Short mmCIF file of C-alpha atoms in Angstrom, two decimals:
data_model
loop_
_atom_site.label_atom_id
_atom_site.label_comp_id
_atom_site.label_asym_id
_atom_site.label_seq_id
_atom_site.Cartn_x
_atom_site.Cartn_y
_atom_site.Cartn_z
CA MET A 1 -3.32 -14.05 24.65
CA THR A 2 -3.14 -13.29 20.73
CA ASP A 3 -1.95 -16.31 18.47
CA TRP A 4 0.17 -13.90 16.64
CA GLU A 5 1.08 -16.60 14.06
CA SER A 6 -2.73 -16.90 12.98
CA TRP A 7 -3.44 -13.60 13.19
CA LEU A 8 -0.02 -12.57 11.19
CA ARG A 9 -1.17 -15.18 8.57
CA THR A 10 -4.59 -13.82 8.05
CA ALA A 11 -3.35 -10.30 7.98
CA ALA A 12 -0.87 -10.81 5.37
CA LYS A 13 -3.45 -12.11 2.92
CA ARG A 14 -3.71 -10.57 -0.41
CA PRO A 15 -6.85 -8.58 -1.22
CA SER A 16 -9.86 -10.96 -2.19
CA ASN A 17 -10.75 -11.28 -5.98
CA ASN A 18 -13.90 -9.31 -5.24
CA GLU A 19 -11.78 -6.36 -4.08
CA ILE A 20 -9.55 -6.57 -6.98
CA SER A 21 -12.61 -6.50 -9.42
CA LYS A 22 -13.91 -3.45 -7.46
CA ARG A 23 -10.57 -1.76 -8.34
CA ASP A 24 -10.57 -2.73 -11.65
CA ARG A 25 -14.22 -1.58 -12.16
CA THR A 26 -13.63 1.83 -10.53
CA GLU A 27 -10.26 2.15 -12.87
CA GLN A 28 -12.66 1.34 -16.14
CA GLN A 29 -15.42 3.87 -14.74
CA ILE A 30 -12.82 6.66 -14.47
CA ARG A 31 -11.41 5.79 -18.12
CA ASP A 32 -15.12 5.63 -19.52
CA ALA A 33 -15.79 9.36 -18.15
CA LEU A 34 -12.61 10.62 -19.61
CA SER A 35 -13.00 8.82 -23.04
CA VAL A 36 -16.59 10.22 -23.68
CA TYR A 37 -15.68 14.10 -22.99
CA GLU A 38 -14.73 15.89 -26.15
CA PRO A 39 -11.95 18.20 -25.31
CA LEU A 40 -10.09 15.10 -24.13
CA ASP A 41 -10.88 13.40 -27.41
CA GLY A 42 -7.70 12.56 -29.55
CA ARG A 43 -5.59 13.80 -26.66
CA PRO A 44 -2.68 11.43 -25.94
CA TYR A 45 -3.05 10.64 -22.34
CA CYS A 46 -2.97 7.17 -20.54
CA VAL A 47 -5.02 6.06 -17.42
CA TYR A 48 -3.59 3.66 -14.62
CA ALA A 49 -4.07 2.57 -11.14
CA LYS A 50 -1.05 3.32 -8.82
CA GLY A 51 -0.21 2.95 -5.06
CA SER A 52 -1.42 0.20 -2.82
CA TYR A 53 -3.96 -1.18 -4.83
CA ALA A 54 -1.88 -1.53 -7.91
CA ASN A 55 0.76 -3.00 -5.81
CA ASN A 56 -1.30 -5.62 -4.25
CA THR A 57 -0.56 -4.14 -1.00
CA ASN A 58 -3.82 -2.44 0.30
CA VAL A 59 -5.48 -3.81 3.42
CA ARG A 60 -8.16 -1.54 3.56
CA LEU A 61 -11.74 -2.66 1.60
CA ASN A 62 -13.35 0.64 0.17
CA PHE A 63 -9.98 2.87 0.65
CA ASP A 64 -9.41 5.12 -2.17
CA VAL A 65 -8.00 4.04 -5.38
CA ASP A 66 -5.39 6.18 -6.95
CA ILE A 67 -5.89 6.60 -10.61
CA ALA A 68 -3.28 8.30 -12.67
CA VAL A 69 -4.13 10.28 -15.73
CA GLU A 70 -0.94 10.85 -17.35
CA TYR A 71 -0.62 13.24 -20.30
CA GLN A 72 2.26 12.04 -23.11
CA GLY A 73 2.01 14.89 -25.68
CA TYR A 74 5.32 15.86 -24.30
CA PHE A 75 7.31 15.03 -21.31
CA TYR A 76 9.28 16.82 -18.66
CA TYR A 77 12.85 15.54 -17.85
CA ASP A 78 16.20 16.25 -15.87
CA LEU A 79 19.67 15.72 -16.51
CA ALA A 80 21.45 13.98 -13.52
CA PHE A 81 24.80 12.89 -12.42
CA GLY A 82 27.27 13.20 -15.37
CA LEU A 83 24.82 14.85 -17.62
CA GLU A 84 23.97 17.72 -15.36
CA ASN A 85 26.11 20.06 -17.42
CA VAL A 86 25.16 18.69 -20.72
CA ASP A 87 23.16 20.19 -23.52
CA LYS A 88 19.63 18.60 -24.03
CA SER A 89 20.22 18.22 -27.69
CA GLU A 90 23.00 15.63 -26.85
CA VAL A 91 20.48 13.08 -25.39
CA GLY A 92 18.17 13.85 -28.29
CA ILE A 93 15.49 16.22 -26.43
CA VAL A 94 13.93 18.90 -28.28
CA SER A 95 11.21 21.46 -27.21
CA SER A 96 7.75 20.76 -27.52
CA THR A 97 5.56 22.63 -29.92
CA ASP A 98 2.41 21.11 -28.17
CA PRO A 99 0.29 24.38 -26.85
CA TYR A 100 -1.91 22.31 -24.48
CA THR A 101 -1.11 23.49 -20.78
CA ARG A 102 -1.08 21.80 -17.70
CA ASP A 103 -3.99 23.89 -16.47
CA GLU A 104 -6.03 22.98 -19.40
CA PHE A 105 -5.33 19.07 -18.99
CA LYS A 106 -6.14 19.91 -15.15
CA ALA A 107 -9.39 21.67 -16.14
CA ASP A 108 -10.39 19.04 -18.81
CA ILE A 109 -10.02 16.39 -16.42
CA ARG A 110 -12.11 18.02 -13.75
CA GLY A 111 -14.75 18.74 -16.70
CA ALA A 112 -14.80 15.10 -17.63
CA LEU A 113 -15.72 13.92 -13.95
CA VAL A 114 -18.15 16.65 -13.28
CA SER A 115 -20.02 15.76 -16.81
CA ALA A 116 -20.05 12.07 -15.73
CA TYR A 117 -20.81 12.26 -11.69
CA GLY A 118 -22.01 15.84 -11.11
CA GLU A 119 -20.40 18.64 -9.34
CA GLU A 120 -21.42 17.66 -5.84
CA ALA A 121 -19.37 14.34 -6.12
CA ILE A 122 -16.05 16.03 -6.99
CA ASP A 123 -13.74 17.32 -4.58
CA VAL A 124 -10.50 19.22 -5.82
CA GLY A 125 -7.20 18.89 -3.79
CA ASN A 126 -3.85 19.94 -3.98
CA VAL A 127 -2.79 16.85 -5.90
CA ALA A 128 -5.79 14.84 -7.04
CA LEU A 129 -9.67 15.23 -7.63
CA ARG A 130 -11.25 13.23 -5.46
CA VAL A 131 -14.30 11.24 -6.66
CA ARG A 132 -16.71 10.48 -3.48
CA ASN A 133 -18.01 7.38 -2.42
CA GLY A 134 -21.05 6.26 -4.48
CA ALA A 135 -20.19 7.84 -7.75
CA THR A 136 -17.79 5.10 -8.63
CA THR A 137 -17.36 1.22 -7.41
CA LEU A 138 -14.49 2.58 -4.96
CA PRO A 139 -13.95 6.27 -4.01
CA ALA A 140 -10.94 7.39 -6.27
CA ASP A 141 -8.45 9.95 -6.14
CA VAL A 142 -7.54 10.80 -9.89
CA VAL A 143 -4.20 12.27 -10.04
CA PRO A 144 -3.27 14.53 -13.38
CA CYS A 145 0.11 13.99 -14.15
CA TRP A 146 2.94 14.14 -16.96
CA GLU A 147 5.46 11.98 -18.53
CA TYR A 148 8.70 12.22 -16.97
CA ARG A 149 12.48 11.07 -17.56
CA ARG A 150 15.19 11.30 -15.65
CA TYR A 151 18.62 10.85 -18.09
CA ASP A 152 21.48 9.40 -16.03
CA ARG A 153 23.97 8.98 -18.66
CA ILE A 154 25.02 7.86 -22.12
CA VAL A 155 26.11 4.49 -22.82
CA ASP A 156 27.57 3.45 -26.22
CA GLY A 157 26.16 6.63 -27.42
CA THR A 158 22.50 5.78 -26.19
CA PRO A 159 21.11 7.91 -23.46
CA VAL A 160 19.83 6.19 -20.58
CA PHE A 161 16.80 7.27 -18.81
CA HIS A 162 14.32 6.47 -16.19
CA ARG A 163 10.60 6.77 -16.90
CA GLY A 164 8.36 8.20 -14.32
CA SER A 165 5.69 10.60 -13.87
CA ARG A 166 5.48 14.23 -12.39
CA VAL A 167 2.63 15.68 -10.45
CA TYR A 168 2.21 19.38 -10.19
CA PRO A 169 0.39 20.34 -6.88
CA ALA A 170 -1.87 23.02 -6.74
CA SER A 171 0.46 24.82 -4.13
CA GLY A 172 3.15 24.77 -6.37
CA GLY A 173 6.35 23.05 -7.31
CA HIS A 174 6.42 19.24 -8.60
CA LYS A 175 7.21 15.85 -7.46
CA ASN A 176 8.55 13.08 -9.52
CA ASN A 177 7.64 9.37 -9.05
CA TYR A 178 8.26 6.06 -10.75
CA PRO A 179 5.40 3.98 -10.70
CA GLU A 180 6.11 1.54 -13.12
CA VAL A 181 9.71 0.84 -11.58
CA GLN A 182 7.94 0.59 -8.24
CA LEU A 183 5.91 -2.24 -9.71
CA VAL A 184 8.64 -4.26 -11.26
CA ASN A 185 10.78 -4.14 -8.16
CA GLY A 186 8.38 -4.77 -5.65
CA ARG A 187 7.16 -7.76 -7.60
CA ALA A 188 10.83 -9.16 -8.08
CA LYS A 189 11.42 -8.62 -4.27
CA THR A 190 8.39 -10.60 -3.70
CA GLY A 191 9.65 -13.37 -5.69
CA ARG A 192 13.20 -13.54 -4.02
CA THR A 193 11.65 -13.65 -0.60
CA GLY A 194 9.45 -16.56 -0.88
CA ARG A 195 6.23 -14.00 -1.59
CA ARG A 196 7.05 -12.70 1.76
CA TYR A 197 7.83 -9.10 1.14
CA LYS A 198 4.07 -8.02 0.42
CA ARG A 199 2.66 -10.32 2.89
CA ILE A 200 4.61 -8.85 5.59
CA VAL A 201 3.91 -5.22 4.46
CA ARG A 202 0.11 -5.80 4.44
CA ALA A 203 0.43 -7.47 7.87
CA LEU A 204 2.68 -4.70 9.06
CA LYS A 205 -0.14 -2.00 7.84
CA LYS A 206 -2.76 -3.89 9.65
CA LEU A 207 -0.78 -4.30 12.58
CA GLN A 208 -0.49 -0.55 12.79
CA THR A 209 -4.08 0.04 12.24
CA LYS A 210 -4.90 -2.40 15.18
CA MET A 211 -2.22 -0.42 17.41
CA LEU A 212 -3.96 2.82 16.29
CA ASP A 213 -7.44 1.35 17.27
CA GLU A 214 -6.42 0.50 20.36
CA GLY A 215 -4.73 3.50 21.25
CA VAL A 216 -1.18 1.93 21.50
CA ILE A 217 0.27 4.61 19.06
CA ASN A 218 -1.09 7.91 18.13
CA THR A 219 0.46 8.61 14.59
CA GLU A 220 0.25 6.63 11.36
CA LEU A 221 3.05 5.98 9.13
CA PRO A 222 1.95 6.53 5.49
CA SER A 223 1.22 3.28 3.63
CA TYR A 224 3.58 4.04 0.86
CA LEU A 225 6.45 4.61 3.58
CA VAL A 226 5.91 1.23 5.14
CA GLU A 227 6.16 -0.49 1.89
CA CYS A 228 9.51 1.39 1.29
CA VAL A 229 10.82 0.68 4.85
CA VAL A 230 9.90 -3.12 4.41
CA TYR A 231 11.49 -3.05 1.06
CA ASN A 232 14.97 -1.89 2.54
CA VAL A 233 15.12 -4.87 4.81
CA PRO A 234 17.59 -7.51 3.14
CA ASP A 235 15.88 -10.73 1.47
CA ASP A 236 17.62 -12.88 3.91
CA HIS A 237 15.29 -11.58 6.81
CA PHE A 238 12.27 -13.09 5.06
CA ASP A 239 10.89 -16.74 4.40
CA TYR A 240 11.50 -18.19 7.81
CA ALA A 241 9.12 -21.16 9.22
CA SER A 242 6.83 -18.87 10.35
CA TYR A 243 5.35 -15.59 9.67
CA PHE A 244 5.89 -14.53 13.25
CA ALA A 245 9.71 -15.21 12.74
CA ASP A 246 9.76 -12.82 9.45
CA MET A 247 7.92 -10.12 11.32
CA ARG A 248 10.38 -10.40 14.39
CA ASN A 249 13.34 -10.13 11.83
CA VAL A 250 11.86 -7.33 9.98
CA LEU A 251 11.01 -5.27 13.05
CA ALA A 252 14.60 -5.91 14.64
CA TYR A 253 16.28 -4.69 11.45
CA ILE A 254 13.93 -1.46 11.17
CA PHE A 255 14.61 -0.55 14.79
CA ASN A 256 18.39 -1.06 14.51
CA GLU A 257 19.12 0.60 11.18
CA THR A 258 17.03 3.54 12.03
CA ARG A 259 18.98 4.17 15.16
CA ASP A 260 21.29 7.29 15.13
CA SER A 261 24.20 4.87 14.18
CA GLY A 262 22.20 2.81 11.83
CA ASN A 263 22.45 2.69 8.04
CA TRP A 264 19.19 4.47 7.39
CA ASN A 265 20.93 7.27 5.39
CA GLU A 266 21.15 4.73 2.68
CA TRP A 267 17.80 3.48 2.43
CA HIS A 268 15.81 4.17 -0.65
CA HIS A 269 12.31 4.10 -2.33
CA VAL A 270 11.17 0.91 -3.84
CA HIS A 271 12.12 2.31 -7.28
CA GLU A 272 15.47 2.93 -5.96
CA LEU A 273 15.76 6.20 -7.66
CA MET A 274 15.60 8.43 -4.67
CA TYR A 275 16.98 8.03 -1.17
CA LEU A 276 14.14 7.63 1.47
CA PHE A 277 15.30 9.96 4.46
CA ARG A 278 17.44 12.42 2.49
CA SER A 279 14.61 15.13 2.33
CA ASP A 280 11.93 16.52 4.42
CA ALA A 281 9.20 14.08 3.17
CA PHE A 282 9.73 11.21 5.54
CA ASP A 283 10.90 11.10 9.33
CA ARG A 284 13.13 7.98 10.23
CA THR A 285 12.68 8.57 14.09
CA GLU A 286 8.99 8.01 13.35
CA VAL A 287 9.79 4.87 11.67
CA HIS A 288 11.92 3.82 14.28
CA ASN A 289 9.45 4.67 17.27
CA PHE A 290 6.84 2.64 15.61
CA ALA A 291 9.19 -0.35 15.03
CA SER A 292 9.90 -0.14 18.77
CA ALA A 293 6.38 0.06 19.49
CA ALA A 294 5.19 -2.80 17.47
CA TRP A 295 8.19 -5.02 18.87
CA ASP A 296 6.73 -4.47 22.17
CA TYR A 297 3.00 -4.86 21.37
CA LEU A 298 3.93 -8.26 19.82
CA GLY A 299 5.87 -9.29 23.05
CA LEU A 300 8.79 -9.58 21.36
CA GLU A 301 12.23 -10.16 23.35
#
């Protein structure tokens, strides 16, 4: 019989200081590789970690670090809600005269990485350039992106926008995300839940891995989806006397609300700026099935 309370408390622990140091060294190594590459000299870009490492919800040592390289010489935008039919000049947007193209930025990032680590160490994917294990302290997915702003309204003459980043996959189209807002919201929920939010996220991710390893389940929910799903669980379902009680309440809520009759259609990303299941990106039935399997695996009644 597994002592689930002890197991969950161990699984919920944050990354070790050694692992955080590895992440920081990897980010600095990428930053250094870009900084010495002449075609990028003077270009307005910033480098930052994103994803589970940045949010302290990673659970696998030596798992890929997501490193964003964001160009800030111009920004992309959308006018949303009441501003959809407003001219961009009304919110102070002017057309950019910067001739530096997306393809050039992507090519220069690749050039910098090849120059630093060699052609054989770099794999070009649909979204990221992967720096293979051994070239840097941890393997890294380097993501070229661009500043993005979503303008929602004008308050007392001042445009209100949410700052994010936009990615252009090689396959076409674009994706917007809000890593800074995600970071702030995740920290806030962690504070409101007696620091249990991120701990339960880490424990649930490790529980999923354990179930996969043992053949209990055969499909894996994306790491980011797990963070979002647990984020949508109300704050009062956390910080009970035991981690086991927290996990029970979290799984029960997820199971109930992802049924056909549940409130899943109102769930949102951690950044709270997009709905979670109102596109084809994520499947709520997979979340429901995982919650059911995890409930049974833990022996809950």
